[in-house]
PDB file of C-alpha atoms in Angstrom:
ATOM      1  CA  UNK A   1       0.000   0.000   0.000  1.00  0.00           C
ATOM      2  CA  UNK A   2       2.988   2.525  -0.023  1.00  0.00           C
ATOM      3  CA  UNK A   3       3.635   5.123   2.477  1.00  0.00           C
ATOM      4  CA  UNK A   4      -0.005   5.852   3.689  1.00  0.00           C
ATOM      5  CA  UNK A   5      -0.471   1.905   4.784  1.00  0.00           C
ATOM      6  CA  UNK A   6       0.115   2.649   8.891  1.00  0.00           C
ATOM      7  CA  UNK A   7      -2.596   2.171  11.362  1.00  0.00           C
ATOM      8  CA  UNK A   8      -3.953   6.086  10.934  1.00  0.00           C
ATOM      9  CA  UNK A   9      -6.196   4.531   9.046  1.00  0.00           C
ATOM     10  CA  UNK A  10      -7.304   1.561  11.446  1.00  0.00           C
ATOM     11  CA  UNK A  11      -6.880   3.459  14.681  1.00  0.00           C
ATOM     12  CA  UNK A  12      -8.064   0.654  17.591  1.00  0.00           C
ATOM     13  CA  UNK A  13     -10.121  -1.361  14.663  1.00  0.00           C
ATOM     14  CA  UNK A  14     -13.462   0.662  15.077  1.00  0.00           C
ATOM     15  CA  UNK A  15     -15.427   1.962  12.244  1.00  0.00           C
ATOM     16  CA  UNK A  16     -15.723   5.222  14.099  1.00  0.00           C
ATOM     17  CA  UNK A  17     -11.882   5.696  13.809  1.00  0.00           C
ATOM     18  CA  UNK A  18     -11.164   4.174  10.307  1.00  0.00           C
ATOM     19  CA  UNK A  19      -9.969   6.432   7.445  1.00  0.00           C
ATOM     20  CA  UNK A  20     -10.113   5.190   3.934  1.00  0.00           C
ATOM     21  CA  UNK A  21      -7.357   6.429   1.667  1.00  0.00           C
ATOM     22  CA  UNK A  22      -9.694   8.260  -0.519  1.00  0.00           C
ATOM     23  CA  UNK A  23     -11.194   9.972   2.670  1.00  0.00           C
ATOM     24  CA  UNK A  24      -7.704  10.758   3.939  1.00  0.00           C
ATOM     25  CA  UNK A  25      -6.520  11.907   0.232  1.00  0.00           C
ATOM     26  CA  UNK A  26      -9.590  14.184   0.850  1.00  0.00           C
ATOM     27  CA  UNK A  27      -8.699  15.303   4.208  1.00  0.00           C
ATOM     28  CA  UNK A  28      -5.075  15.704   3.574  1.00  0.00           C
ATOM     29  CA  UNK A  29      -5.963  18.075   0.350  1.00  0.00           C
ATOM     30  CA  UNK A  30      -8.638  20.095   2.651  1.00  0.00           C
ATOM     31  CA  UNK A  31      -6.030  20.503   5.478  1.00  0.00           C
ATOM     32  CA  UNK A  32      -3.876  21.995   2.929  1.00  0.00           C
ATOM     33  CA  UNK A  33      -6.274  23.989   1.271  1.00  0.00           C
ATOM     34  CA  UNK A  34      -7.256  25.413   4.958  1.00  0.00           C
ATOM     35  CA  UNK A  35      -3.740  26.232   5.589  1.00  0.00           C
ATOM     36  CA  UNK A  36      -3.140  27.647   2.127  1.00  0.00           C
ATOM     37  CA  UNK A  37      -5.688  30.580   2.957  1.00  0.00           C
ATOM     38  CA  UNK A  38      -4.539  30.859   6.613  1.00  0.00           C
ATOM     39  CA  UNK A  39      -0.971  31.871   4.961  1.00  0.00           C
ATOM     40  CA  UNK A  40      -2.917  33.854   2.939  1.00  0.00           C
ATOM     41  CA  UNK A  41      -4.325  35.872   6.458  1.00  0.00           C
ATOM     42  CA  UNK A  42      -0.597  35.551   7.975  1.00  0.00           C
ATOM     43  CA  UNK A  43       0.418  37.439   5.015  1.00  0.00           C
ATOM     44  CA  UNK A  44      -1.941  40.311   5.225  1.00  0.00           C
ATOM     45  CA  UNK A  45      -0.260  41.150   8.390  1.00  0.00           C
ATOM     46  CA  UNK A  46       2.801  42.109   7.399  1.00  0.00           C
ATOM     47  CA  UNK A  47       1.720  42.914   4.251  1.00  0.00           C
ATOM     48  CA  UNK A  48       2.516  46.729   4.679  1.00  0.00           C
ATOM     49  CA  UNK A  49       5.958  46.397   6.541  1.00  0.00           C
ATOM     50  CA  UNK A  50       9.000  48.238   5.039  1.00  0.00           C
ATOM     51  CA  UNK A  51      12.002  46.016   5.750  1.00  0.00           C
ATOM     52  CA  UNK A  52      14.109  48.161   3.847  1.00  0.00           C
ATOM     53  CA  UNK A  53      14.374  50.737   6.701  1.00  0.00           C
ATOM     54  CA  UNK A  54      15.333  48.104   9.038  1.00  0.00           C
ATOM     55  CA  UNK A  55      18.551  46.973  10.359  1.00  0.00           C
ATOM     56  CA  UNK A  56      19.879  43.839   8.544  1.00  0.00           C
ATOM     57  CA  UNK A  57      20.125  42.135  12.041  1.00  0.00           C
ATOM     58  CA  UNK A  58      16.418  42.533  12.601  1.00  0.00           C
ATOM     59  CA  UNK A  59      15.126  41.494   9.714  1.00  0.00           C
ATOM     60  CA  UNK A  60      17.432  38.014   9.649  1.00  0.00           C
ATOM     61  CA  UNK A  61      15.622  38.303  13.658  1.00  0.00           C
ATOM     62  CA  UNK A  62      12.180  38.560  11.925  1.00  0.00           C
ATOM     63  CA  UNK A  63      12.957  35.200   9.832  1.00  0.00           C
ATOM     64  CA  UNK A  64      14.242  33.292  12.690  1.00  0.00           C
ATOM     65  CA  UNK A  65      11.894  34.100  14.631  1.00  0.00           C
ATOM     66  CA  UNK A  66       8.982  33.291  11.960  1.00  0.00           C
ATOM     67  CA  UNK A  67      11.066  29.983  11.321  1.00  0.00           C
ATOM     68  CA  UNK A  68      10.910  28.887  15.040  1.00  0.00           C
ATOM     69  CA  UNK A  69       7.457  30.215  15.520  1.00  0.00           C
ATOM     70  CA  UNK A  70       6.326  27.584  12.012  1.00  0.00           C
ATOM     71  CA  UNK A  71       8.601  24.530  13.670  1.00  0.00           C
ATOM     72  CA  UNK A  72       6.794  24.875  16.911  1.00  0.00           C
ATOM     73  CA  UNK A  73       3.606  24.916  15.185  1.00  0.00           C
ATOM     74  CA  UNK A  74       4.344  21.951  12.943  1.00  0.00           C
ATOM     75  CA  UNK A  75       5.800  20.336  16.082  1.00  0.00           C
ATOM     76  CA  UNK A  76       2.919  20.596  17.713  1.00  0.00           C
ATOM     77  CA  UNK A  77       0.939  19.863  14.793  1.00  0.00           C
ATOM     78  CA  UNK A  78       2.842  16.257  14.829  1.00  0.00           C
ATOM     79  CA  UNK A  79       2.486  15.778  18.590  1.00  0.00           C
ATOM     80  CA  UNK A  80      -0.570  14.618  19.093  1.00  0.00           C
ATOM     81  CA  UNK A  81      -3.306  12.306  17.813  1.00  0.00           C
ATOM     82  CA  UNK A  82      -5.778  14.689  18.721  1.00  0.00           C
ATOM     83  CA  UNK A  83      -7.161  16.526  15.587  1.00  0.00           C
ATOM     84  CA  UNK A  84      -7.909  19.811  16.888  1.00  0.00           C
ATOM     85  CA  UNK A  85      -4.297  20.014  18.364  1.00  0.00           C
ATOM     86  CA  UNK A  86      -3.384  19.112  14.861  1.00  0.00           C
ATOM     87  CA  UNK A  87      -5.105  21.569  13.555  1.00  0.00           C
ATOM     88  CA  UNK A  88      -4.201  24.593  15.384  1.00  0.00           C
ATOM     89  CA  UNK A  89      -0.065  23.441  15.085  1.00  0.00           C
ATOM     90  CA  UNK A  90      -0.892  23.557  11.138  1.00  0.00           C
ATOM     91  CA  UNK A  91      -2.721  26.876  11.467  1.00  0.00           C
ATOM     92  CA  UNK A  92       0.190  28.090  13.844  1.00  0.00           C
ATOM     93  CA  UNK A  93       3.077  27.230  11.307  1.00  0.00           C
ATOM     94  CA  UNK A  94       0.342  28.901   8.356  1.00  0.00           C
ATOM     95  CA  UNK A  95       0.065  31.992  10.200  1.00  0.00           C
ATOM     96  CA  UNK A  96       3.854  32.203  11.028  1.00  0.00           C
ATOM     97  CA  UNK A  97       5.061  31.396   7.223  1.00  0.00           C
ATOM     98  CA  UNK A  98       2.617  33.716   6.057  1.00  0.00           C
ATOM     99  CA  UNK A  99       3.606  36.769   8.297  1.00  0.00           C
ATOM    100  CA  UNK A 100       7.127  35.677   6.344  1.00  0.00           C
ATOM    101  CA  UNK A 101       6.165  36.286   3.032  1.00  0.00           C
ATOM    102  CA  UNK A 102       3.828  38.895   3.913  1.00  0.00           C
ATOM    103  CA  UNK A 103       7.033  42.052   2.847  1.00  0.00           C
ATOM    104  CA  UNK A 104       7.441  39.866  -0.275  1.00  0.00           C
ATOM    105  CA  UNK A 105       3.961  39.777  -1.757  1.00  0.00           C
ATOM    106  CA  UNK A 106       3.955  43.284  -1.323  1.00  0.00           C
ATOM    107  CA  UNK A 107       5.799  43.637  -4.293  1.00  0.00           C
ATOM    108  CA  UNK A 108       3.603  42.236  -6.418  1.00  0.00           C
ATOM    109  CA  UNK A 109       0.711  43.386  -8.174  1.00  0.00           C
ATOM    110  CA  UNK A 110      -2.425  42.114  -6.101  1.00  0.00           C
ATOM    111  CA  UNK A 111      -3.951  40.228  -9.183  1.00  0.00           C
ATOM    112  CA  UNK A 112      -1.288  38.282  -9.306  1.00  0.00           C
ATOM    113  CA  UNK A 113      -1.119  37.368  -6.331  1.00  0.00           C
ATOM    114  CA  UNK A 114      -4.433  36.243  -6.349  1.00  0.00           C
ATOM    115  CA  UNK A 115      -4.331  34.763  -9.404  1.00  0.00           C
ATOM    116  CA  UNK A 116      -1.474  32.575  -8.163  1.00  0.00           C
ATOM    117  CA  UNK A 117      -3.418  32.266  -5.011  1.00  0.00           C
ATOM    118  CA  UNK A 118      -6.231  30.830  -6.793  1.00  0.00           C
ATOM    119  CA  UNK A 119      -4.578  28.231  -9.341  1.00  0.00           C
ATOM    120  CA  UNK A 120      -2.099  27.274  -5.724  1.00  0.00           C
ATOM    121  CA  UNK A 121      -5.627  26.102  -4.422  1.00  0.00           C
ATOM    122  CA  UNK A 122      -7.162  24.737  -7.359  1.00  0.00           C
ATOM    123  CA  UNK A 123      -4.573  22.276  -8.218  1.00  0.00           C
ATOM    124  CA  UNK A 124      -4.136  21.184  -4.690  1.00  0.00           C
ATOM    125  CA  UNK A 125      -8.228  20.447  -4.644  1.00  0.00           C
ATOM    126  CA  UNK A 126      -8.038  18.892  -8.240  1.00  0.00           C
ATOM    127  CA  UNK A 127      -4.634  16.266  -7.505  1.00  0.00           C
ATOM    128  CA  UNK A 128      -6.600  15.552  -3.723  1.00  0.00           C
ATOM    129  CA  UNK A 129      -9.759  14.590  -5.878  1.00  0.00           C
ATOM    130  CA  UNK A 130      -7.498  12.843  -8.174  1.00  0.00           C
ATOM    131  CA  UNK A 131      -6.224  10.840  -5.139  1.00  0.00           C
ATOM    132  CA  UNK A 132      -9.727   9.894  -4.074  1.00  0.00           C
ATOM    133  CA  UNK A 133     -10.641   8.896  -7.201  1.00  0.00           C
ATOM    134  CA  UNK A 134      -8.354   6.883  -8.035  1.00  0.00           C
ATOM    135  CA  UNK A 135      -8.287   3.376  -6.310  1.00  0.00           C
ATOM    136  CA  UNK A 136      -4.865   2.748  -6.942  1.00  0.00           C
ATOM    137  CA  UNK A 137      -2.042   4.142  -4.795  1.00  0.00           C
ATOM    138  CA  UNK A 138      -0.144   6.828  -6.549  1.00  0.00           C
ATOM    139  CA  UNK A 139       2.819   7.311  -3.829  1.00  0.00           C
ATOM    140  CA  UNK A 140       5.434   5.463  -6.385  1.00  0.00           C
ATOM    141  CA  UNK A 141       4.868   8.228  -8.592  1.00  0.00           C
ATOM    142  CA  UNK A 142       6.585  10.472  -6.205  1.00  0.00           C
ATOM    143  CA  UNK A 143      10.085   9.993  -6.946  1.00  0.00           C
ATOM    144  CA  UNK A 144      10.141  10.311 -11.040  1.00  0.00           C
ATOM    145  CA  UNK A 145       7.815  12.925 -11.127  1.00  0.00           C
ATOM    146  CA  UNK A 146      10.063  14.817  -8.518  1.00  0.00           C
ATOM    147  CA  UNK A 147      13.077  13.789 -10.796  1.00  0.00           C
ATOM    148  CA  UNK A 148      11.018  15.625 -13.939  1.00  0.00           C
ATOM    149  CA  UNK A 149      10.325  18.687 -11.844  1.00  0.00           C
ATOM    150  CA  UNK A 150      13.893  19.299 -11.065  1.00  0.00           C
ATOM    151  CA  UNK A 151      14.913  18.155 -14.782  1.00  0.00           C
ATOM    152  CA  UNK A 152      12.338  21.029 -15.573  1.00  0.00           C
ATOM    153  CA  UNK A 153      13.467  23.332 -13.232  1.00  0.00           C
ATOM    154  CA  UNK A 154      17.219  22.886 -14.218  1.00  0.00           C
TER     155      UNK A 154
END
């Protein structure tokens, strides 16, 4: 069954705790989505900060700061079986990488941004409804089609 064959999805046997792997495909792509817009709310934050003003120390402060802030989060994100913990580590490593980029998008035209916003989602919702529709598992793709990327990339 690949990498998504632990027990997550047959937690203590019970059908109130089993996950199928088109439900969790589903989840998984939701939970992304989620924390795709929660960015998206971290980033309006800091969307009107000058760093350019600042002192270079700060600002390499800022991202340390924002990069310990996202570890905690996905820390405590990976800490615990319980899903609301789970969620609020993902929304807590969102917020903080958001508040990151925040300066960045700035420079962009808002259009965009949204634009790139929008397709960001919409392929994440389209491969997680690919992944629920299709019975087979797809996690041997991972390594070629990460190969190709790069190749692409490069």
């Amino acid at each position: 069954m690949g990498i998504i064959s632990n027990d997550l999805y047959e937690r203590y046997g019970s059908g109130n705790d089993t996950l199928t792997h088109r439900g969790f495909s589903m989840a998984i792509s939701f939970f992304v989505m989620m924390n795709i817009g929660i960015a998206a709310l971290g980033a309006k934050i800091s969307y009107n900060w000058d760093l350019q003003g600042m002192n270079t120390w700060a600002i390499i402060g800022f991202f340390i700061v924002c990069l310990l802030v996202s570890i905690g989060g996905g820390a405590l994100a990976h800490s615990s079986d319980d899903s609301f913990t789970s969620v609020l580590g993902g929304g807590i490593c969102a917020v903080a990488m958001g508040v990151m980029v925040g300066p960045f998008v700035a420079l962009y035209e808002t259009s965009s941004v949204l634009t790139a916003l929008a397709i960001t989602v919409g392929v994440v919702f389209v491969t997680g409804l690919i992944g629920a529709i299709i019975p087979q598992d797809l996690s041997g793709w991972g390594p070629p089609l990460l190969a190709g990327l790069l190749g692409l990339i490069v």
